[in-house]
Short mmCIF file of C-alpha atoms in Angstrom, two decimals:
data_model
loop_
_atom_site.label_atom_id
_atom_site.label_comp_id
_atom_site.label_asym_id
_atom_site.label_seq_id
_atom_site.Cartn_x
_atom_site.Cartn_y
_atom_site.Cartn_z
CA MET A 1 -30.08 100.38 26.03
CA SER A 2 -31.35 97.23 24.83
CA LEU A 3 -30.91 93.71 26.09
CA ILE A 4 -29.86 92.29 22.79
CA THR A 5 -27.21 94.79 21.75
CA PRO A 6 -24.39 95.30 24.24
CA ASP A 7 -22.93 98.66 25.07
CA PHE A 8 -19.41 99.60 23.88
CA GLY A 9 -18.01 99.72 27.43
CA LEU A 10 -19.31 96.29 28.24
CA LEU A 11 -17.89 94.99 25.01
CA PHE A 12 -14.49 96.54 25.82
CA TRP A 13 -14.31 95.01 29.30
CA MET A 14 -15.48 91.66 28.05
CA ALA A 15 -12.80 91.71 25.36
CA LEU A 16 -10.16 92.75 27.87
CA VAL A 17 -11.13 90.00 30.34
CA PHE A 18 -11.19 87.52 27.46
CA ILE A 19 -7.69 88.50 26.36
CA ILE A 20 -6.38 88.32 29.96
CA VAL A 21 -7.95 84.88 30.48
CA LEU A 22 -6.64 83.79 27.08
CA PHE A 23 -3.13 85.03 28.01
CA ILE A 24 -3.23 83.26 31.38
CA LEU A 25 -4.45 80.06 29.70
CA TRP A 26 -1.85 80.49 26.94
CA LYS A 27 0.96 81.01 29.43
CA TRP A 28 0.09 78.46 32.14
CA GLY A 29 -3.02 76.48 31.20
CA PHE A 30 -2.47 75.28 27.63
CA PRO A 31 1.10 74.01 28.19
CA VAL A 32 -0.10 71.91 31.13
CA ILE A 33 -3.06 70.61 29.10
CA VAL A 34 -0.84 69.92 26.06
CA LYS A 35 1.76 68.25 28.28
CA MET A 36 -0.90 66.05 29.88
CA GLU A 37 -2.24 65.20 26.42
CA LEU A 38 1.27 64.33 25.17
CA ASP A 39 1.97 62.27 28.29
CA ARG A 40 -1.29 60.42 27.79
CA LYS A 41 -0.50 59.89 24.09
CA ASN A 42 2.99 58.61 24.98
CA TYR A 43 1.54 56.31 27.65
CA ILE A 44 -0.99 54.91 25.17
CA ASP A 45 1.68 54.51 22.47
CA GLU A 46 4.01 52.79 24.93
CA SER A 47 1.19 50.53 26.12
CA LEU A 48 0.37 49.61 22.51
CA LYS A 49 4.05 48.95 21.86
CA LYS A 50 4.30 46.72 24.95
CA ALA A 51 1.10 44.92 23.95
CA HIS A 52 2.54 44.35 20.47
CA GLU A 53 5.80 43.05 22.00
CA ALA A 54 3.80 40.80 24.33
CA ASN A 55 1.87 39.43 21.34
CA GLU A 56 5.15 38.80 19.50
CA ARG A 57 6.58 37.05 22.56
CA LEU A 58 3.43 34.97 22.88
CA ALA A 59 3.67 34.05 19.19
CA ASN A 60 7.36 33.13 19.68
CA ILE A 61 6.51 31.09 22.75
CA GLN A 62 3.78 29.30 20.80
CA LYS A 63 6.24 28.61 17.97
CA GLU A 64 8.82 27.34 20.46
CA GLY A 65 6.16 25.18 22.11
CA GLU A 66 5.18 23.73 18.73
CA TYR A 67 8.86 23.16 17.90
CA ILE A 68 9.46 21.45 21.25
CA LEU A 69 6.31 19.36 20.79
CA GLN A 70 7.42 18.37 17.27
CA GLU A 71 10.88 17.52 18.57
CA ALA A 72 9.35 15.43 21.37
CA ARG A 73 7.21 13.58 18.80
CA GLN A 74 10.29 12.90 16.70
CA LYS A 75 12.20 11.63 19.73
CA GLN A 76 9.23 9.46 20.70
CA ALA A 77 9.08 8.01 17.19
CA GLN A 78 12.83 7.40 17.27
CA ILE A 79 12.63 5.73 20.70
CA LEU A 80 9.74 3.55 19.53
CA LYS A 81 11.66 2.62 16.40
CA GLU A 82 14.75 1.73 18.45
CA ALA A 83 12.62 -0.27 20.88
CA GLN A 84 11.04 -2.16 17.99
CA GLN A 85 14.47 -2.85 16.48
CA THR A 86 15.74 -4.04 19.86
CA ARG A 87 12.67 -6.24 20.28
CA ASP A 88 13.11 -7.67 16.79
CA ALA A 89 16.79 -8.32 17.46
CA ILE A 90 15.98 -10.06 20.75
CA VAL A 91 13.26 -12.15 19.10
CA GLU A 92 15.56 -13.05 16.21
CA LYS A 93 18.36 -13.94 18.61
CA ALA A 94 15.99 -16.11 20.65
CA GLN A 95 14.74 -17.80 17.48
CA ASP A 96 18.30 -18.42 16.32
CA LYS A 97 19.18 -19.82 19.72
CA ALA A 98 16.07 -22.04 19.67
CA ARG A 99 16.93 -23.24 16.15
CA ALA A 100 20.49 -23.99 17.21
CA GLU A 101 19.24 -25.82 20.30
CA GLY A 102 16.76 -27.75 18.14
CA VAL A 103 19.50 -28.73 15.70
CA ARG A 104 21.74 -29.75 18.61
CA LEU A 105 18.96 -31.85 20.15
CA MET A 106 18.20 -33.43 16.77
CA ASP A 107 21.89 -34.24 16.29
CA GLU A 108 22.07 -35.72 19.78
CA ALA A 109 18.90 -37.73 19.16
CA LYS A 110 20.24 -38.97 15.80
CA ALA A 111 23.54 -39.90 17.46
CA ALA A 112 21.68 -41.71 20.27
CA ILE A 113 19.47 -43.51 17.74
CA GLU A 114 22.52 -44.48 15.68
CA GLN A 115 24.30 -45.72 18.80
CA GLU A 116 21.27 -47.76 19.88
CA LYS A 117 20.94 -49.07 16.32
CA ARG A 118 24.57 -50.20 16.38
CA ALA A 119 24.08 -51.73 19.82
CA ALA A 120 20.94 -53.52 18.60
CA ILE A 121 22.73 -54.79 15.48
CA ALA A 122 25.65 -55.97 17.62
CA ASP A 123 23.20 -57.67 19.99
CA ILE A 124 21.38 -59.31 17.07
CA ARG A 125 24.69 -60.50 15.61
CA LYS A 126 25.68 -61.86 18.99
CA GLN A 127 22.32 -63.64 19.32
CA VAL A 128 22.58 -64.98 15.75
CA ALA A 129 26.11 -66.20 16.44
CA THR A 130 25.00 -67.83 19.69
CA LEU A 131 21.97 -69.32 17.99
CA SER A 132 24.11 -70.59 15.11
CA VAL A 133 26.52 -72.20 17.56
CA GLU A 134 23.62 -73.78 19.47
CA ILE A 135 22.07 -75.08 16.26
CA ALA A 136 25.36 -76.43 15.07
CA GLU A 137 25.93 -78.03 18.45
CA LYS A 138 22.51 -79.68 18.44
CA VAL A 139 22.96 -80.77 14.85
CA LEU A 140 26.26 -82.32 15.67
CA ARG A 141 24.84 -84.12 18.71
CA GLN A 142 22.20 -85.84 16.75
CA ASN A 143 22.83 -88.24 14.12
CA LEU A 144 20.83 -86.96 11.23
CA SER A 145 20.22 -89.54 8.63
CA SER A 146 17.51 -88.04 6.49
CA ASP A 147 16.50 -84.69 5.14
CA LYS A 148 13.19 -84.96 6.96
CA ALA A 149 14.93 -85.30 10.31
CA GLN A 150 17.10 -82.29 9.54
CA MET A 151 14.03 -80.19 8.64
CA ASP A 152 12.20 -81.26 11.81
CA LEU A 153 15.23 -80.26 13.87
CA ILE A 154 15.46 -76.84 12.23
CA ASP A 155 11.71 -76.25 12.78
CA ARG A 156 11.99 -77.16 16.47
CA MET A 157 14.95 -74.89 16.96
CA LEU A 158 13.16 -71.98 15.29
CA ASP A 159 10.15 -72.61 17.53
CA ASP A 160 12.49 -72.56 20.54
CA VAL A 161 13.97 -69.25 19.43
CA SER A 162 10.48 -67.81 18.86
CA ALA A 163 9.40 -68.95 22.32
CA LYS A 164 12.44 -67.31 23.97
CA LYS A 165 11.55 -63.92 22.59
#
């Protein structure tokens, strides 16, 4: 026999062993291998599904974070606007109060000036009345015969009044 061509008996036994091994693998080996392959496929599919869900959750969390950040910015803008309005109201109120106080002080000053003016006019009238009485008294005391004497007397009295001031 030759090394390259097998004998019929060898071929028969090889075929029989092959069929027995194939049957054993078909009965107990392939189902285990297929089951392991299916389990692995299911595990990978489930892992991909979980990864996809995690990505969706992360995207949702990012959206929620952006929404919360936007909401916080809006609240900040609103608070700043309210603070500015409050500040403006306080400033306006203070200005109004200062204006009212200024008007009150001006009115009081005008009233005080008017009162002092009246007091000064009354004092001047009193002094004029007193001066007139004094002049009349002095005129009556002297016997004035000429216009020149009368004018000299009036000049002296005016000089006396000027000297008193």
